[in-house]
């Protein structure tokens, strides 16, 4: 069993109603999945113990069954997560930043 770290990006920020729902969901209160918000964005930073990364992601995504109207847009393993997960190699590199960020 390993600890896997990754980020779930949501389709959009949470509405006030969704934020209230989140506050009452026990499946999001165990410290393994934490909401991080920014201007116009919302994501969950995740840390799950599982045999494989796929099982860890599946465990995290299963929590959204009780969270109606909230959709995960993508799963990200950033540079730190690649290193923490022991997956940073010359063949596995983080995606380059969007062109606008590079200017």
PDB file of N, CA and C in Angstrom:
ATOM      1  N   UNK A   1       0.865  -1.175   0.000  1.00  0.00           N
ATOM      2  CA  UNK A   1       0.000   0.000   0.000  1.00  0.00           C
ATOM      3  C   UNK A   1       0.909   1.235   0.000  1.00  0.00           C
ATOM      4  N   UNK A   2       0.558   2.201  -0.843  1.00  0.00           N
ATOM      5  CA  UNK A   2       1.305   3.457  -0.936  1.00  0.00           C
ATOM      6  C   UNK A   2       0.364   4.633  -0.729  1.00  0.00           C
ATOM      7  N   UNK A   3       0.954   5.761  -0.449  1.00  0.00           N
ATOM      8  CA  UNK A   3       0.182   6.997  -0.381  1.00  0.00           C
ATOM      9  C   UNK A   3       0.354   7.734  -1.701  1.00  0.00           C
ATOM     10  N   UNK A   4      -0.755   8.043  -2.361  1.00  0.00           N
ATOM     11  CA  UNK A   4      -0.758   8.720  -3.652  1.00  0.00           C
ATOM     12  C   UNK A   4      -1.275  10.136  -3.482  1.00  0.00           C
ATOM     13  N   UNK A   5      -0.618  11.097  -4.120  1.00  0.00           N
ATOM     14  CA  UNK A   5      -1.031  12.501  -4.073  1.00  0.00           C
ATOM     15  C   UNK A   5      -1.378  12.965  -5.488  1.00  0.00           C
ATOM     16  N   UNK A   6      -2.522  13.651  -5.587  1.00  0.00           N
ATOM     17  CA  UNK A   6      -2.980  14.153  -6.880  1.00  0.00           C
ATOM     18  C   UNK A   6      -4.013  15.236  -6.642  1.00  0.00           C
ATOM     19  N   UNK A   7      -4.361  15.945  -7.705  1.00  0.00           N
ATOM     20  CA  UNK A   7      -5.336  17.034  -7.627  1.00  0.00           C
ATOM     21  C   UNK A   7      -6.509  16.735  -8.547  1.00  0.00           C
ATOM     22  N   UNK A   8      -7.706  16.927  -8.048  1.00  0.00           N
ATOM     23  CA  UNK A   8      -8.923  16.824  -8.859  1.00  0.00           C
ATOM     24  C   UNK A   8      -9.396  18.240  -9.148  1.00  0.00           C
ATOM     25  N   UNK A   9      -9.416  18.609 -10.421  1.00  0.00           N
ATOM     26  CA  UNK A   9      -9.896  19.935 -10.830  1.00  0.00           C
ATOM     27  C   UNK A   9     -11.378  19.838 -11.146  1.00  0.00           C
ATOM     28  N   UNK A  10     -12.156  20.750 -10.578  1.00  0.00           N
ATOM     29  CA  UNK A  10     -13.594  20.755 -10.823  1.00  0.00           C
ATOM     30  C   UNK A  10     -13.923  21.557 -12.068  1.00  0.00           C
ATOM     31  N   UNK A  11     -15.107  21.297 -12.595  1.00  0.00           N
ATOM     32  CA  UNK A  11     -15.559  21.994 -13.798  1.00  0.00           C
ATOM     33  C   UNK A  11     -15.711  23.488 -13.545  1.00  0.00           C
ATOM     34  N   UNK A  12     -16.008  23.868 -12.338  1.00  0.00           N
ATOM     35  CA  UNK A  12     -16.165  25.281 -11.991  1.00  0.00           C
ATOM     36  C   UNK A  12     -16.181  25.433 -10.484  1.00  0.00           C
ATOM     37  N   UNK A  13     -16.234  26.665 -10.012  1.00  0.00           N
ATOM     38  CA  UNK A  13     -16.282  26.882  -8.562  1.00  0.00           C
ATOM     39  C   UNK A  13     -17.580  26.341  -7.968  1.00  0.00           C
ATOM     40  N   UNK A  14     -17.550  26.066  -6.681  1.00  0.00           N
ATOM     41  CA  UNK A  14     -18.752  25.587  -6.007  1.00  0.00           C
ATOM     42  C   UNK A  14     -19.743  26.725  -5.812  1.00  0.00           C
ATOM     43  N   UNK A  15     -21.013  26.400  -5.944  1.00  0.00           N
ATOM     44  CA  UNK A  15     -22.062  27.365  -5.626  1.00  0.00           C
ATOM     45  C   UNK A  15     -22.204  27.418  -4.099  1.00  0.00           C
ATOM     46  N   UNK A  16     -22.859  28.448  -3.576  1.00  0.00           N
ATOM     47  CA  UNK A  16     -23.088  28.480  -2.120  1.00  0.00           C
ATOM     48  C   UNK A  16     -23.834  27.236  -1.620  1.00  0.00           C
ATOM     49  N   UNK A  17     -24.785  26.740  -2.393  1.00  0.00           N
ATOM     50  CA  UNK A  17     -25.525  25.538  -1.998  1.00  0.00           C
ATOM     51  C   UNK A  17     -24.600  24.325  -1.960  1.00  0.00           C
ATOM     52  N   UNK A  18     -23.714  24.197  -2.954  1.00  0.00           N
ATOM     53  CA  UNK A  18     -22.775  23.075  -2.976  1.00  0.00           C
ATOM     54  C   UNK A  18     -21.787  23.169  -1.810  1.00  0.00           C
ATOM     55  N   UNK A  19     -21.365  24.373  -1.473  1.00  0.00           N
ATOM     56  CA  UNK A  19     -20.479  24.557  -0.322  1.00  0.00           C
ATOM     57  C   UNK A  19     -21.158  24.106   0.960  1.00  0.00           C
ATOM     58  N   UNK A  20     -22.441  24.426   1.104  1.00  0.00           N
ATOM     59  CA  UNK A  20     -23.195  23.989   2.278  1.00  0.00           C
ATOM     60  C   UNK A  20     -23.310  22.470   2.317  1.00  0.00           C
ATOM     61  N   UNK A  21     -23.559  21.860   1.151  1.00  0.00           N
ATOM     62  CA  UNK A  21     -23.640  20.404   1.070  1.00  0.00           C
ATOM     63  C   UNK A  21     -22.308  19.783   1.470  1.00  0.00           C
ATOM     64  N   UNK A  22     -21.211  20.336   0.956  1.00  0.00           N
ATOM     65  CA  UNK A  22     -19.880  19.813   1.269  1.00  0.00           C
ATOM     66  C   UNK A  22     -19.627  19.818   2.771  1.00  0.00           C
ATOM     67  N   UNK A  23     -20.051  20.867   3.447  1.00  0.00           N
ATOM     68  CA  UNK A  23     -19.844  20.968   4.895  1.00  0.00           C
ATOM     69  C   UNK A  23     -20.486  19.814   5.657  1.00  0.00           C
ATOM     70  N   UNK A  24     -21.544  19.213   5.086  1.00  0.00           N
ATOM     71  CA  UNK A  24     -22.244  18.120   5.765  1.00  0.00           C
ATOM     72  C   UNK A  24     -21.859  16.734   5.305  1.00  0.00           C
ATOM     73  N   UNK A  25     -20.899  16.619   4.386  1.00  0.00           N
ATOM     74  CA  UNK A  25     -20.514  15.298   3.868  1.00  0.00           C
ATOM     75  C   UNK A  25     -19.344  14.721   4.668  1.00  0.00           C
ATOM     76  N   UNK A  26     -19.618  13.639   5.391  1.00  0.00           N
ATOM     77  CA  UNK A  26     -18.568  12.995   6.179  1.00  0.00           C
ATOM     78  C   UNK A  26     -17.438  12.454   5.303  1.00  0.00           C
ATOM     79  N   UNK A  27     -17.752  12.053   4.071  1.00  0.00           N
ATOM     80  CA  UNK A  27     -16.735  11.462   3.198  1.00  0.00           C
ATOM     81  C   UNK A  27     -15.671  12.468   2.761  1.00  0.00           C
ATOM     82  N   UNK A  28     -15.930  13.757   2.984  1.00  0.00           N
ATOM     83  CA  UNK A  28     -14.957  14.794   2.645  1.00  0.00           C
ATOM     84  C   UNK A  28     -14.297  15.386   3.894  1.00  0.00           C
ATOM     85  N   UNK A  29     -14.515  14.792   5.047  1.00  0.00           N
ATOM     86  CA  UNK A  29     -14.012  15.398   6.288  1.00  0.00           C
ATOM     87  C   UNK A  29     -12.922  14.577   6.965  1.00  0.00           C
ATOM     88  N   UNK A  30     -12.368  13.582   6.269  1.00  0.00           N
ATOM     89  CA  UNK A  30     -11.368  12.727   6.914  1.00  0.00           C
ATOM     90  C   UNK A  30      -9.930  13.172   6.650  1.00  0.00           C
ATOM     91  N   UNK A  31      -9.752  14.314   5.963  1.00  0.00           N
ATOM     92  CA  UNK A  31      -8.422  14.848   5.730  1.00  0.00           C
ATOM     93  C   UNK A  31      -7.711  14.300   4.506  1.00  0.00           C
ATOM     94  N   UNK A  32      -8.339  13.369   3.790  1.00  0.00           N
ATOM     95  CA  UNK A  32      -7.688  12.809   2.595  1.00  0.00           C
ATOM     96  C   UNK A  32      -7.993  13.604   1.335  1.00  0.00           C
ATOM     97  N   UNK A  33      -9.017  14.446   1.387  1.00  0.00           N
ATOM     98  CA  UNK A  33      -9.423  15.234   0.220  1.00  0.00           C
ATOM     99  C   UNK A  33      -9.801  16.628   0.714  1.00  0.00           C
ATOM    100  N   UNK A  34      -9.082  17.639   0.238  1.00  0.00           N
ATOM    101  CA  UNK A  34      -9.236  18.994   0.763  1.00  0.00           C
ATOM    102  C   UNK A  34      -9.522  19.987  -0.350  1.00  0.00           C
ATOM    103  N   UNK A  35     -10.549  20.783  -0.155  1.00  0.00           N
ATOM    104  CA  UNK A  35     -10.943  21.793  -1.126  1.00  0.00           C
ATOM    105  C   UNK A  35      -9.982  22.971  -1.098  1.00  0.00           C
ATOM    106  N   UNK A  36      -9.560  23.387  -2.295  1.00  0.00           N
ATOM    107  CA  UNK A  36      -8.736  24.584  -2.466  1.00  0.00           C
ATOM    108  C   UNK A  36      -9.425  25.428  -3.531  1.00  0.00           C
ATOM    109  N   UNK A  37      -9.699  26.695  -3.208  1.00  0.00           N
ATOM    110  CA  UNK A  37     -10.398  27.562  -4.151  1.00  0.00           C
ATOM    111  C   UNK A  37      -9.526  28.740  -4.546  1.00  0.00           C
ATOM    112  N   UNK A  38      -9.829  29.268  -5.718  1.00  0.00           N
ATOM    113  CA  UNK A  38      -9.166  30.461  -6.219  1.00  0.00           C
ATOM    114  C   UNK A  38     -10.184  31.248  -7.011  1.00  0.00           C
ATOM    115  N   UNK A  39      -9.781  32.342  -7.605  1.00  0.00           N
ATOM    116  CA  UNK A  39     -10.727  33.127  -8.398  1.00  0.00           C
ATOM    117  C   UNK A  39     -11.280  32.297  -9.568  1.00  0.00           C
ATOM    118  N   UNK A  40     -12.536  31.939  -9.479  1.00  0.00           N
ATOM    119  CA  UNK A  40     -13.192  31.197 -10.553  1.00  0.00           C
ATOM    120  C   UNK A  40     -12.799  29.736 -10.665  1.00  0.00           C
ATOM    121  N   UNK A  41     -12.103  29.189  -9.668  1.00  0.00           N
ATOM    122  CA  UNK A  41     -11.679  27.792  -9.723  1.00  0.00           C
ATOM    123  C   UNK A  41     -11.928  27.094  -8.397  1.00  0.00           C
ATOM    124  N   UNK A  42     -11.976  25.786  -8.478  1.00  0.00           N
ATOM    125  CA  UNK A  42     -12.050  24.944  -7.287  1.00  0.00           C
ATOM    126  C   UNK A  42     -11.384  23.619  -7.625  1.00  0.00           C
ATOM    127  N   UNK A  43     -10.638  23.106  -6.665  1.00  0.00           N
ATOM    128  CA  UNK A  43      -9.972  21.819  -6.854  1.00  0.00           C
ATOM    129  C   UNK A  43      -9.842  21.144  -5.502  1.00  0.00           C
ATOM    130  N   UNK A  44      -9.627  19.850  -5.546  1.00  0.00           N
ATOM    131  CA  UNK A  44      -9.411  19.085  -4.331  1.00  0.00           C
ATOM    132  C   UNK A  44      -8.014  18.496  -4.370  1.00  0.00           C
ATOM    133  N   UNK A  45      -7.249  18.785  -3.318  1.00  0.00           N
ATOM    134  CA  UNK A  45      -5.934  18.167  -3.163  1.00  0.00           C
ATOM    135  C   UNK A  45      -6.156  16.866  -2.413  1.00  0.00           C
ATOM    136  N   UNK A  46      -5.643  15.775  -2.972  1.00  0.00           N
ATOM    137  CA  UNK A  46      -5.951  14.445  -2.459  1.00  0.00           C
ATOM    138  C   UNK A  46      -4.690  13.712  -2.015  1.00  0.00           C
ATOM    139  N   UNK A  47      -4.841  12.909  -0.983  1.00  0.00           N
ATOM    140  CA  UNK A  47      -3.779  12.044  -0.474  1.00  0.00           C
ATOM    141  C   UNK A  47      -4.445  10.751  -0.014  1.00  0.00           C
ATOM    142  N   UNK A  48      -4.322   9.686  -0.829  1.00  0.00           N
ATOM    143  CA  UNK A  48      -5.015   8.433  -0.568  1.00  0.00           C
ATOM    144  C   UNK A  48      -4.045   7.264  -0.524  1.00  0.00           C
ATOM    145  N   UNK A  49      -4.279   6.364   0.415  1.00  0.00           N
ATOM    146  CA  UNK A  49      -3.531   5.115   0.473  1.00  0.00           C
ATOM    147  C   UNK A  49      -4.252   4.085  -0.386  1.00  0.00           C
ATOM    148  N   UNK A  50      -3.495   3.455  -1.290  1.00  0.00           N
ATOM    149  CA  UNK A  50      -4.057   2.422  -2.159  1.00  0.00           C
ATOM    150  C   UNK A  50      -2.909   1.642  -2.782  1.00  0.00           C
ATOM    151  N   UNK A  51      -3.250   0.486  -3.353  1.00  0.00           N
ATOM    152  CA  UNK A  51      -2.239  -0.329  -4.022  1.00  0.00           C
ATOM    153  C   UNK A  51      -1.750   0.324  -5.308  1.00  0.00           C
ATOM    154  N   UNK A  52      -2.660   1.027  -6.015  1.00  0.00           N
ATOM    155  CA  UNK A  52      -2.301   1.655  -7.280  1.00  0.00           C
ATOM    156  C   UNK A  52      -2.865   3.067  -7.335  1.00  0.00           C
ATOM    157  N   UNK A  53      -2.295   3.871  -8.215  1.00  0.00           N
ATOM    158  CA  UNK A  53      -2.805   5.221  -8.420  1.00  0.00           C
ATOM    159  C   UNK A  53      -4.243   5.180  -8.918  1.00  0.00           C
ATOM    160  N   UNK A  54      -4.553   4.239  -9.788  1.00  0.00           N
ATOM    161  CA  UNK A  54      -5.919   4.110 -10.314  1.00  0.00           C
ATOM    162  C   UNK A  54      -6.915   3.871  -9.187  1.00  0.00           C
ATOM    163  N   UNK A  55      -6.566   2.997  -8.243  1.00  0.00           N
ATOM    164  CA  UNK A  55      -7.471   2.733  -7.117  1.00  0.00           C
ATOM    165  C   UNK A  55      -7.604   3.955  -6.219  1.00  0.00           C
ATOM    166  N   UNK A  56      -6.531   4.697  -6.038  1.00  0.00           N
ATOM    167  CA  UNK A  56      -6.596   5.912  -5.217  1.00  0.00           C
ATOM    168  C   UNK A  56      -7.520   6.940  -5.858  1.00  0.00           C
ATOM    169  N   UNK A  57      -7.390   7.134  -7.163  1.00  0.00           N
ATOM    170  CA  UNK A  57      -8.245   8.090  -7.874  1.00  0.00           C
ATOM    171  C   UNK A  57      -9.698   7.626  -7.835  1.00  0.00           C
ATOM    172  N   UNK A  58      -9.931   6.330  -8.028  1.00  0.00           N
ATOM    173  CA  UNK A  58     -11.296   5.795  -7.980  1.00  0.00           C
ATOM    174  C   UNK A  58     -11.916   6.027  -6.602  1.00  0.00           C
ATOM    175  N   UNK A  59     -11.136   5.842  -5.543  1.00  0.00           N
ATOM    176  CA  UNK A  59     -11.632   6.086  -4.185  1.00  0.00           C
ATOM    177  C   UNK A  59     -12.036   7.550  -4.023  1.00  0.00           C
ATOM    178  N   UNK A  60     -11.179   8.447  -4.498  1.00  0.00           N
ATOM    179  CA  UNK A  60     -11.495   9.883  -4.400  1.00  0.00           C
ATOM    180  C   UNK A  60     -12.749  10.220  -5.203  1.00  0.00           C
ATOM    181  N   UNK A  61     -12.828   9.720  -6.424  1.00  0.00           N
ATOM    182  CA  UNK A  61     -13.980  10.042  -7.276  1.00  0.00           C
ATOM    183  C   UNK A  61     -15.281   9.461  -6.736  1.00  0.00           C
ATOM    184  N   UNK A  62     -15.207   8.338  -6.040  1.00  0.00           N
ATOM    185  CA  UNK A  62     -16.435   7.732  -5.511  1.00  0.00           C
ATOM    186  C   UNK A  62     -17.127   8.648  -4.501  1.00  0.00           C
ATOM    187  N   UNK A  63     -16.390   9.540  -3.887  1.00  0.00           N
ATOM    188  CA  UNK A  63     -16.968  10.457  -2.905  1.00  0.00           C
ATOM    189  C   UNK A  63     -17.917  11.468  -3.555  1.00  0.00           C
ATOM    190  N   UNK A  64     -17.767  11.686  -4.844  1.00  0.00           N
ATOM    191  CA  UNK A  64     -18.599  12.675  -5.543  1.00  0.00           C
ATOM    192  C   UNK A  64     -19.988  12.145  -5.859  1.00  0.00           C
ATOM    193  N   UNK A  65     -20.237  10.850  -5.628  1.00  0.00           N
ATOM    194  CA  UNK A  65     -21.577  10.290  -5.835  1.00  0.00           C
ATOM    195  C   UNK A  65     -22.593  10.961  -4.919  1.00  0.00           C
ATOM    196  N   UNK A  66     -22.152  11.409  -3.743  1.00  0.00           N
ATOM    197  CA  UNK A  66     -23.035  12.072  -2.782  1.00  0.00           C
ATOM    198  C   UNK A  66     -22.966  13.590  -2.874  1.00  0.00           C
ATOM    199  N   UNK A  67     -22.390  14.090  -3.963  1.00  0.00           N
ATOM    200  CA  UNK A  67     -22.154  15.528  -4.121  1.00  0.00           C
ATOM    201  C   UNK A  67     -22.765  15.954  -5.459  1.00  0.00           C
ATOM    202  N   UNK A  68     -24.099  16.060  -5.537  1.00  0.00           N
ATOM    203  CA  UNK A  68     -24.788  16.301  -6.809  1.00  0.00           C
ATOM    204  C   UNK A  68     -24.395  17.626  -7.468  1.00  0.00           C
ATOM    205  N   UNK A  69     -24.250  17.571  -8.775  1.00  0.00           N
ATOM    206  CA  UNK A  69     -23.979  18.768  -9.558  1.00  0.00           C
ATOM    207  C   UNK A  69     -22.522  19.203  -9.566  1.00  0.00           C
ATOM    208  N   UNK A  70     -21.642  18.472  -8.887  1.00  0.00           N
ATOM    209  CA  UNK A  70     -20.223  18.797  -8.866  1.00  0.00           C
ATOM    210  C   UNK A  70     -19.511  17.807  -9.774  1.00  0.00           C
ATOM    211  N   UNK A  71     -18.790  18.329 -10.762  1.00  0.00           N
ATOM    212  CA  UNK A  71     -18.153  17.477 -11.749  1.00  0.00           C
ATOM    213  C   UNK A  71     -16.644  17.692 -11.763  1.00  0.00           C
ATOM    214  N   UNK A  72     -15.904  16.587 -11.773  1.00  0.00           N
ATOM    215  CA  UNK A  72     -14.452  16.643 -11.859  1.00  0.00           C
ATOM    216  C   UNK A  72     -14.077  16.750 -13.331  1.00  0.00           C
ATOM    217  N   UNK A  73     -13.345  17.801 -13.674  1.00  0.00           N
ATOM    218  CA  UNK A  73     -12.916  18.055 -15.049  1.00  0.00           C
ATOM    219  C   UNK A  73     -11.657  17.281 -15.400  1.00  0.00           C
ATOM    220  N   UNK A  74     -10.698  17.201 -14.456  1.00  0.00           N
ATOM    221  CA  UNK A  74      -9.442  16.517 -14.755  1.00  0.00           C
ATOM    222  C   UNK A  74      -8.742  16.102 -13.465  1.00  0.00           C
ATOM    223  N   UNK A  75      -7.819  15.169 -13.636  1.00  0.00           N
ATOM    224  CA  UNK A  75      -6.953  14.712 -12.554  1.00  0.00           C
ATOM    225  C   UNK A  75      -5.545  15.129 -12.924  1.00  0.00           C
ATOM    226  N   UNK A  76      -4.845  15.746 -11.985  1.00  0.00           N
ATOM    227  CA  UNK A  76      -3.502  16.245 -12.273  1.00  0.00           C
ATOM    228  C   UNK A  76      -2.482  15.658 -11.309  1.00  0.00           C
ATOM    229  N   UNK A  77      -1.360  15.276 -11.868  1.00  0.00           N
ATOM    230  CA  UNK A  77      -0.176  14.944 -11.086  1.00  0.00           C
ATOM    231  C   UNK A  77       0.838  16.016 -11.427  1.00  0.00           C
ATOM    232  N   UNK A  78       0.951  17.027 -10.568  1.00  0.00           N
ATOM    233  CA  UNK A  78       1.889  18.110 -10.850  1.00  0.00           C
ATOM    234  C   UNK A  78       3.315  17.663 -10.540  1.00  0.00           C
ATOM    235  N   UNK A  79       4.238  18.561 -10.716  1.00  0.00           N
ATOM    236  CA  UNK A  79       5.652  18.220 -10.532  1.00  0.00           C
ATOM    237  C   UNK A  79       5.932  17.677  -9.134  1.00  0.00           C
ATOM    238  N   UNK A  80       5.340  18.283  -8.135  1.00  0.00           N
ATOM    239  CA  UNK A  80       5.547  17.810  -6.756  1.00  0.00           C
ATOM    240  C   UNK A  80       4.909  16.445  -6.570  1.00  0.00           C
ATOM    241  N   UNK A  81       3.693  16.257  -7.109  1.00  0.00           N
ATOM    242  CA  UNK A  81       3.019  14.966  -6.978  1.00  0.00           C
ATOM    243  C   UNK A  81       3.790  13.870  -7.699  1.00  0.00           C
ATOM    244  N   UNK A  82       4.348  14.182  -8.871  1.00  0.00           N
ATOM    245  CA  UNK A  82       5.153  13.182  -9.573  1.00  0.00           C
ATOM    246  C   UNK A  82       6.328  12.748  -8.706  1.00  0.00           C
ATOM    247  N   UNK A  83       6.971  13.705  -8.057  1.00  0.00           N
ATOM    248  CA  UNK A  83       8.106  13.392  -7.179  1.00  0.00           C
ATOM    249  C   UNK A  83       7.631  12.613  -5.954  1.00  0.00           C
ATOM    250  N   UNK A  84       6.556  13.089  -5.287  1.00  0.00           N
ATOM    251  CA  UNK A  84       6.035  12.408  -4.099  1.00  0.00           C
ATOM    252  C   UNK A  84       5.588  10.990  -4.412  1.00  0.00           C
ATOM    253  N   UNK A  85       5.028  10.783  -5.590  1.00  0.00           N
ATOM    254  CA  UNK A  85       4.532   9.472  -5.988  1.00  0.00           C
ATOM    255  C   UNK A  85       5.635   8.576  -6.531  1.00  0.00           C
ATOM    256  N   UNK A  86       6.857   9.097  -6.614  1.00  0.00           N
ATOM    257  CA  UNK A  86       7.963   8.303  -7.148  1.00  0.00           C
ATOM    258  C   UNK A  86       7.837   8.050  -8.638  1.00  0.00           C
ATOM    259  N   UNK A  87       7.183   8.965  -9.344  1.00  0.00           N
ATOM    260  CA  UNK A  87       6.917   8.773 -10.767  1.00  0.00           C
ATOM    261  C   UNK A  87       7.698   9.740 -11.647  1.00  0.00           C
ATOM    262  N   UNK A  88       8.502  10.620 -11.064  1.00  0.00           N
ATOM    263  CA  UNK A  88       9.262  11.579 -11.862  1.00  0.00           C
ATOM    264  C   UNK A  88      10.458  10.871 -12.481  1.00  0.00           C
ATOM    265  N   UNK A  89      10.445  10.762 -13.783  1.00  0.00           N
ATOM    266  CA  UNK A  89      11.535  10.135 -14.527  1.00  0.00           C
ATOM    267  C   UNK A  89      11.779  10.973 -15.773  1.00  0.00           C
ATOM    268  N   UNK A  90      12.854  10.728 -16.500  1.00  0.00           N
ATOM    269  CA  UNK A  90      13.051  11.472 -17.749  1.00  0.00           C
ATOM    270  C   UNK A  90      11.911  11.267 -18.752  1.00  0.00           C
ATOM    271  N   UNK A  91      11.175  10.159 -18.637  1.00  0.00           N
ATOM    272  CA  UNK A  91      10.088   9.885 -19.575  1.00  0.00           C
ATOM    273  C   UNK A  91       8.741  10.422 -19.083  1.00  0.00           C
ATOM    274  N   UNK A  92       8.650  10.813 -17.823  1.00  0.00           N
ATOM    275  CA  UNK A  92       7.395  11.312 -17.265  1.00  0.00           C
ATOM    276  C   UNK A  92       7.654  12.709 -16.725  1.00  0.00           C
ATOM    277  N   UNK A  93       7.222  13.685 -17.479  1.00  0.00           N
ATOM    278  CA  UNK A  93       7.440  15.080 -17.114  1.00  0.00           C
ATOM    279  C   UNK A  93       6.113  15.792 -16.995  1.00  0.00           C
ATOM    280  N   UNK A  94       6.022  16.808 -16.166  1.00  0.00           N
ATOM    281  CA  UNK A  94       4.772  17.577 -16.106  1.00  0.00           C
ATOM    282  C   UNK A  94       4.547  18.314 -17.424  1.00  0.00           C
ATOM    283  N   UNK A  95       3.282  18.548 -17.717  1.00  0.00           N
ATOM    284  CA  UNK A  95       2.935  19.277 -18.938  1.00  0.00           C
ATOM    285  C   UNK A  95       3.479  20.692 -18.865  1.00  0.00           C
ATOM    286  N   UNK A  96       3.863  21.253 -20.010  1.00  0.00           N
ATOM    287  CA  UNK A  96       4.338  22.640 -19.994  1.00  0.00           C
ATOM    288  C   UNK A  96       3.185  23.583 -19.647  1.00  0.00           C
ATOM    289  N   UNK A  97       3.510  24.772 -19.119  1.00  0.00           N
ATOM    290  CA  UNK A  97       2.441  25.718 -18.797  1.00  0.00           C
ATOM    291  C   UNK A  97       1.751  26.193 -20.071  1.00  0.00           C
ATOM    292  N   UNK A  98       0.496  26.636 -19.957  1.00  0.00           N
ATOM    293  CA  UNK A  98      -0.179  27.211 -21.127  1.00  0.00           C
ATOM    294  C   UNK A  98       0.643  28.373 -21.679  1.00  0.00           C
ATOM    295  N   UNK A  99       0.527  28.622 -22.952  1.00  0.00           N
ATOM    296  CA  UNK A  99       1.305  29.643 -23.627  1.00  0.00           C
ATOM    297  C   UNK A  99       1.181  31.004 -22.942  1.00  0.00           C
ATOM    298  N   UNK A 100      -0.010  31.356 -22.486  1.00  0.00           N
ATOM    299  CA  UNK A 100      -0.240  32.650 -21.845  1.00  0.00           C
ATOM    300  C   UNK A 100       0.598  32.777 -20.575  1.00  0.00           C
ATOM    301  N   UNK A 101       0.779  31.667 -19.835  1.00  0.00           N
ATOM    302  CA  UNK A 101       1.564  31.694 -18.608  1.00  0.00           C
ATOM    303  C   UNK A 101       3.049  31.827 -18.888  1.00  0.00           C
ATOM    304  N   UNK A 102       3.481  31.365 -20.044  1.00  0.00           N
ATOM    305  CA  UNK A 102       4.899  31.365 -20.380  1.00  0.00           C
ATOM    306  C   UNK A 102       5.376  32.736 -20.816  1.00  0.00           C
ATOM    307  N   UNK A 103       4.455  33.624 -21.208  1.00  0.00           N
ATOM    308  CA  UNK A 103       4.851  34.952 -21.692  1.00  0.00           C
ATOM    309  C   UNK A 103       5.127  35.898 -20.575  1.00  0.00           C
TER     310      UNK A 103
END
